[in-house]
Amino acid sequence: MDADENPELIVYQAHLTQLLTCDDRAAFQALMAQIRHLTTRSYETSLYDHQQTFRLLWHHLDRVGHLTRAHRDAELRLASGRAGAEETAELALFLTLCARIGTAGAPR
């Protein structure tokens, strides 16, 4: 489904446009924001819009290899013991999603 076919995809359309100009780090931060929206059920628009935005960002970051790098960095950060409680929870959630969804660089 194209974002133009469904006017409810406001967040999706905004991120689709931003992907043309933002770097991978900014796209990853946007992905983490979508994860927070979905896990806390705090939607700017609708659940469907945020789910589609998550999928868009996840697939983009996977295609460019950033998820594999982020996965490795998250494991190293957690192993260092220097992450605070909130960061630890966020990194653990990201690693759980990587394990469940999979990335191009790592089998499920």
mmCIF file with all atom_site columns, C-alpha atoms in Angstrom:
data_model
loop_
_atom_site.group_PDB
_atom_site.id
_atom_site.type_symbol
_atom_site.label_atom_id
_atom_site.label_alt_id
_atom_site.label_comp_id
_atom_site.label_asym_id
_atom_site.label_entity_id
_atom_site.label_seq_id
_atom_site.pdbx_PDB_ins_code
_atom_site.Cartn_x
_atom_site.Cartn_y
_atom_site.Cartn_z
_atom_site.occupancy
_atom_site.B_iso_or_equiv
_atom_site.pdbx_formal_charge
_atom_site.auth_seq_id
_atom_site.auth_comp_id
_atom_site.auth_asym_id
_atom_site.auth_atom_id
_atom_site.pdbx_PDB_model_num
ATOM 1   C CA . MET A 1 1   ? 0.000  0.000   0.000  1.00 0.00 ? 1   MET A CA 1
ATOM 2   C CA . ASP A 1 2   ? 1.266  3.434   -0.928 1.00 0.00 ? 2   ASP A CA 1
ATOM 3   C CA . ALA A 1 3   ? 1.050  6.248   1.599  1.00 0.00 ? 3   ALA A CA 1
ATOM 4   C CA . ASP A 1 4   ? -0.811 8.361   -0.975 1.00 0.00 ? 4   ASP A CA 1
ATOM 5   C CA . GLU A 1 5   ? -3.637 5.801   -1.015 1.00 0.00 ? 5   GLU A CA 1
ATOM 6   C CA . ASN A 1 6   ? -4.344 6.184   2.705  1.00 0.00 ? 6   ASN A CA 1
ATOM 7   C CA . PRO A 1 7   ? -4.478 9.659   4.253  1.00 0.00 ? 7   PRO A CA 1
ATOM 8   C CA . GLU A 1 8   ? -3.994 8.133   7.723  1.00 0.00 ? 8   GLU A CA 1
ATOM 9   C CA . LEU A 1 9   ? -0.315 7.516   6.978  1.00 0.00 ? 9   LEU A CA 1
ATOM 10  C CA . ILE A 1 10  ? 0.827  10.960  8.057  1.00 0.00 ? 10  ILE A CA 1
ATOM 11  C CA . VAL A 1 11  ? 3.817  9.798   10.136 1.00 0.00 ? 11  VAL A CA 1
ATOM 12  C CA . TYR A 1 12  ? 4.801  7.295   7.437  1.00 0.00 ? 12  TYR A CA 1
ATOM 13  C CA . GLN A 1 13  ? 4.757  9.957   4.733  1.00 0.00 ? 13  GLN A CA 1
ATOM 14  C CA . ALA A 1 14  ? 6.846  12.327  6.859  1.00 0.00 ? 14  ALA A CA 1
ATOM 15  C CA . HIS A 1 15  ? 9.503  9.664   7.465  1.00 0.00 ? 15  HIS A CA 1
ATOM 16  C CA . LEU A 1 16  ? 9.455  8.540   3.847  1.00 0.00 ? 16  LEU A CA 1
ATOM 17  C CA . THR A 1 17  ? 10.306 12.102  2.838  1.00 0.00 ? 17  THR A CA 1
ATOM 18  C CA . GLN A 1 18  ? 12.954 12.440  5.567  1.00 0.00 ? 18  GLN A CA 1
ATOM 19  C CA . LEU A 1 19  ? 14.720 9.251   4.456  1.00 0.00 ? 19  LEU A CA 1
ATOM 20  C CA . LEU A 1 20  ? 15.761 11.091  1.300  1.00 0.00 ? 20  LEU A CA 1
ATOM 21  C CA . THR A 1 21  ? 17.856 13.587  3.266  1.00 0.00 ? 21  THR A CA 1
ATOM 22  C CA . CYS A 1 22  ? 18.677 12.159  6.707  1.00 0.00 ? 22  CYS A CA 1
ATOM 23  C CA . ASP A 1 23  ? 21.656 10.017  7.626  1.00 0.00 ? 23  ASP A CA 1
ATOM 24  C CA . ASP A 1 24  ? 21.435 6.493   9.014  1.00 0.00 ? 24  ASP A CA 1
ATOM 25  C CA . ARG A 1 25  ? 21.963 7.647   12.599 1.00 0.00 ? 25  ARG A CA 1
ATOM 26  C CA . ALA A 1 26  ? 18.926 9.973   12.369 1.00 0.00 ? 26  ALA A CA 1
ATOM 27  C CA . ALA A 1 27  ? 16.883 7.204   10.752 1.00 0.00 ? 27  ALA A CA 1
ATOM 28  C CA . PHE A 1 28  ? 17.882 4.855   13.592 1.00 0.00 ? 28  PHE A CA 1
ATOM 29  C CA . GLN A 1 29  ? 16.799 7.416   16.189 1.00 0.00 ? 29  GLN A CA 1
ATOM 30  C CA . ALA A 1 30  ? 13.483 7.702   14.334 1.00 0.00 ? 30  ALA A CA 1
ATOM 31  C CA . LEU A 1 31  ? 13.166 3.901   14.434 1.00 0.00 ? 31  LEU A CA 1
ATOM 32  C CA . MET A 1 32  ? 13.736 3.899   18.183 1.00 0.00 ? 32  MET A CA 1
ATOM 33  C CA . ALA A 1 33  ? 11.074 6.618   18.550 1.00 0.00 ? 33  ALA A CA 1
ATOM 34  C CA . GLN A 1 34  ? 8.639  4.418   16.635 1.00 0.00 ? 34  GLN A CA 1
ATOM 35  C CA . ILE A 1 35  ? 9.479  1.494   18.911 1.00 0.00 ? 35  ILE A CA 1
ATOM 36  C CA . ARG A 1 36  ? 8.668  3.696   21.917 1.00 0.00 ? 36  ARG A CA 1
ATOM 37  C CA . HIS A 1 37  ? 5.372  4.800   20.344 1.00 0.00 ? 37  HIS A CA 1
ATOM 38  C CA . LEU A 1 38  ? 4.386  1.195   19.673 1.00 0.00 ? 38  LEU A CA 1
ATOM 39  C CA . THR A 1 39  ? 5.410  -0.225  23.040 1.00 0.00 ? 39  THR A CA 1
ATOM 40  C CA . THR A 1 40  ? 3.822  2.573   25.058 1.00 0.00 ? 40  THR A CA 1
ATOM 41  C CA . ARG A 1 41  ? 0.771  2.821   22.789 1.00 0.00 ? 41  ARG A CA 1
ATOM 42  C CA . SER A 1 42  ? 1.259  6.575   22.489 1.00 0.00 ? 42  SER A CA 1
ATOM 43  C CA . TYR A 1 43  ? 0.358  7.214   18.880 1.00 0.00 ? 43  TYR A CA 1
ATOM 44  C CA . GLU A 1 44  ? 0.558  10.585  17.165 1.00 0.00 ? 44  GLU A CA 1
ATOM 45  C CA . THR A 1 45  ? -1.957 9.343   14.607 1.00 0.00 ? 45  THR A CA 1
ATOM 46  C CA . SER A 1 46  ? -2.892 5.655   14.532 1.00 0.00 ? 46  SER A CA 1
ATOM 47  C CA . LEU A 1 47  ? -1.394 2.280   15.385 1.00 0.00 ? 47  LEU A CA 1
ATOM 48  C CA . TYR A 1 48  ? -1.391 1.365   11.697 1.00 0.00 ? 48  TYR A CA 1
ATOM 49  C CA . ASP A 1 49  ? 0.517  4.541   10.744 1.00 0.00 ? 49  ASP A CA 1
ATOM 50  C CA . HIS A 1 50  ? 3.202  3.840   13.343 1.00 0.00 ? 50  HIS A CA 1
ATOM 51  C CA . GLN A 1 51  ? 3.438  0.159   12.376 1.00 0.00 ? 51  GLN A CA 1
ATOM 52  C CA . GLN A 1 52  ? 3.963  1.079   8.734  1.00 0.00 ? 52  GLN A CA 1
ATOM 53  C CA . THR A 1 53  ? 6.523  3.717   9.699  1.00 0.00 ? 53  THR A CA 1
ATOM 54  C CA . PHE A 1 54  ? 8.389  1.161   11.843 1.00 0.00 ? 54  PHE A CA 1
ATOM 55  C CA . ARG A 1 55  ? 8.448  -1.257  8.889  1.00 0.00 ? 55  ARG A CA 1
ATOM 56  C CA . LEU A 1 56  ? 9.672  1.456   6.519  1.00 0.00 ? 56  LEU A CA 1
ATOM 57  C CA . LEU A 1 57  ? 12.525 2.465   8.816  1.00 0.00 ? 57  LEU A CA 1
ATOM 58  C CA . TRP A 1 58  ? 13.456 -1.118  9.744  1.00 0.00 ? 58  TRP A CA 1
ATOM 59  C CA . HIS A 1 59  ? 13.679 -2.256  6.111  1.00 0.00 ? 59  HIS A CA 1
ATOM 60  C CA . HIS A 1 60  ? 15.606 0.844   5.058  1.00 0.00 ? 60  HIS A CA 1
ATOM 61  C CA . LEU A 1 61  ? 18.146 0.480   7.869  1.00 0.00 ? 61  LEU A CA 1
ATOM 62  C CA . ASP A 1 62  ? 18.463 -3.243  7.213  1.00 0.00 ? 62  ASP A CA 1
ATOM 63  C CA . ARG A 1 63  ? 19.098 -2.679  3.491  1.00 0.00 ? 63  ARG A CA 1
ATOM 64  C CA . VAL A 1 64  ? 21.907 -0.209  4.153  1.00 0.00 ? 64  VAL A CA 1
ATOM 65  C CA . GLY A 1 65  ? 23.499 -2.429  6.818  1.00 0.00 ? 65  GLY A CA 1
ATOM 66  C CA . HIS A 1 66  ? 22.899 -0.068  9.719  1.00 0.00 ? 66  HIS A CA 1
ATOM 67  C CA . LEU A 1 67  ? 20.878 -2.553  11.781 1.00 0.00 ? 67  LEU A CA 1
ATOM 68  C CA . THR A 1 68  ? 23.778 -4.992  11.816 1.00 0.00 ? 68  THR A CA 1
ATOM 69  C CA . ARG A 1 69  ? 26.124 -2.249  13.053 1.00 0.00 ? 69  ARG A CA 1
ATOM 70  C CA . ALA A 1 70  ? 23.546 -1.027  15.587 1.00 0.00 ? 70  ALA A CA 1
ATOM 71  C CA . HIS A 1 71  ? 23.071 -4.596  16.843 1.00 0.00 ? 71  HIS A CA 1
ATOM 72  C CA . ARG A 1 72  ? 26.801 -4.991  17.406 1.00 0.00 ? 72  ARG A CA 1
ATOM 73  C CA . ASP A 1 73  ? 27.038 -1.570  19.072 1.00 0.00 ? 73  ASP A CA 1
ATOM 74  C CA . ALA A 1 74  ? 24.073 -2.360  21.349 1.00 0.00 ? 74  ALA A CA 1
ATOM 75  C CA . GLU A 1 75  ? 25.667 -5.610  22.483 1.00 0.00 ? 75  GLU A CA 1
ATOM 76  C CA . LEU A 1 76  ? 28.955 -3.839  23.218 1.00 0.00 ? 76  LEU A CA 1
ATOM 77  C CA . ARG A 1 77  ? 27.208 -1.004  25.084 1.00 0.00 ? 77  ARG A CA 1
ATOM 78  C CA . LEU A 1 78  ? 25.277 -3.455  27.269 1.00 0.00 ? 78  LEU A CA 1
ATOM 79  C CA . ALA A 1 79  ? 28.408 -5.510  27.935 1.00 0.00 ? 79  ALA A CA 1
ATOM 80  C CA . SER A 1 80  ? 30.276 -2.377  29.018 1.00 0.00 ? 80  SER A CA 1
ATOM 81  C CA . GLY A 1 81  ? 27.931 -1.916  31.985 1.00 0.00 ? 81  GLY A CA 1
ATOM 82  C CA . ARG A 1 82  ? 27.938 1.859   31.466 1.00 0.00 ? 82  ARG A CA 1
ATOM 83  C CA . ALA A 1 83  ? 24.370 2.168   30.199 1.00 0.00 ? 83  ALA A CA 1
ATOM 84  C CA . GLY A 1 84  ? 21.752 3.561   32.553 1.00 0.00 ? 84  GLY A CA 1
ATOM 85  C CA . ALA A 1 85  ? 18.542 1.726   33.316 1.00 0.00 ? 85  ALA A CA 1
ATOM 86  C CA . GLU A 1 86  ? 16.467 3.452   30.613 1.00 0.00 ? 86  GLU A CA 1
ATOM 87  C CA . GLU A 1 87  ? 19.138 2.972   27.938 1.00 0.00 ? 87  GLU A CA 1
ATOM 88  C CA . THR A 1 88  ? 19.603 -0.650  28.981 1.00 0.00 ? 88  THR A CA 1
ATOM 89  C CA . ALA A 1 89  ? 15.881 -1.312  28.598 1.00 0.00 ? 89  ALA A CA 1
ATOM 90  C CA . GLU A 1 90  ? 15.826 0.373   25.177 1.00 0.00 ? 90  GLU A CA 1
ATOM 91  C CA . LEU A 1 91  ? 18.880 -1.541  23.948 1.00 0.00 ? 91  LEU A CA 1
ATOM 92  C CA . ALA A 1 92  ? 17.500 -4.830  25.254 1.00 0.00 ? 92  ALA A CA 1
ATOM 93  C CA . LEU A 1 93  ? 14.224 -4.194  23.437 1.00 0.00 ? 93  LEU A CA 1
ATOM 94  C CA . PHE A 1 94  ? 16.097 -3.409  20.218 1.00 0.00 ? 94  PHE A CA 1
ATOM 95  C CA . LEU A 1 95  ? 18.110 -6.642  20.527 1.00 0.00 ? 95  LEU A CA 1
ATOM 96  C CA . THR A 1 96  ? 14.917 -8.600  21.171 1.00 0.00 ? 96  THR A CA 1
ATOM 97  C CA . LEU A 1 97  ? 13.360 -7.138  18.014 1.00 0.00 ? 97  LEU A CA 1
ATOM 98  C CA . CYS A 1 98  ? 16.487 -8.036  16.035 1.00 0.00 ? 98  CYS A CA 1
ATOM 99  C CA . ALA A 1 99  ? 16.220 -11.614 17.276 1.00 0.00 ? 99  ALA A CA 1
ATOM 100 C CA . ARG A 1 100 ? 12.523 -11.857 16.427 1.00 0.00 ? 100 ARG A CA 1
ATOM 101 C CA . ILE A 1 101 ? 12.456 -9.974  13.136 1.00 0.00 ? 101 ILE A CA 1
ATOM 102 C CA . GLY A 1 102 ? 15.990 -10.658 11.976 1.00 0.00 ? 102 GLY A CA 1
ATOM 103 C CA . THR A 1 103 ? 18.341 -8.523  9.945  1.00 0.00 ? 103 THR A CA 1
ATOM 104 C CA . ALA A 1 104 ? 20.141 -9.138  6.670  1.00 0.00 ? 104 ALA A CA 1
ATOM 105 C CA . GLY A 1 105 ? 23.417 -9.535  8.577  1.00 0.00 ? 105 GLY A CA 1
ATOM 106 C CA . ALA A 1 106 ? 22.180 -11.966 11.219 1.00 0.00 ? 106 ALA A CA 1
ATOM 107 C CA . PRO A 1 107 ? 19.911 -15.009 10.984 1.00 0.00 ? 107 PRO A CA 1
ATOM 108 C CA . ARG A 1 108 ? 16.786 -15.143 13.126 1.00 0.00 ? 108 ARG A CA 1
#
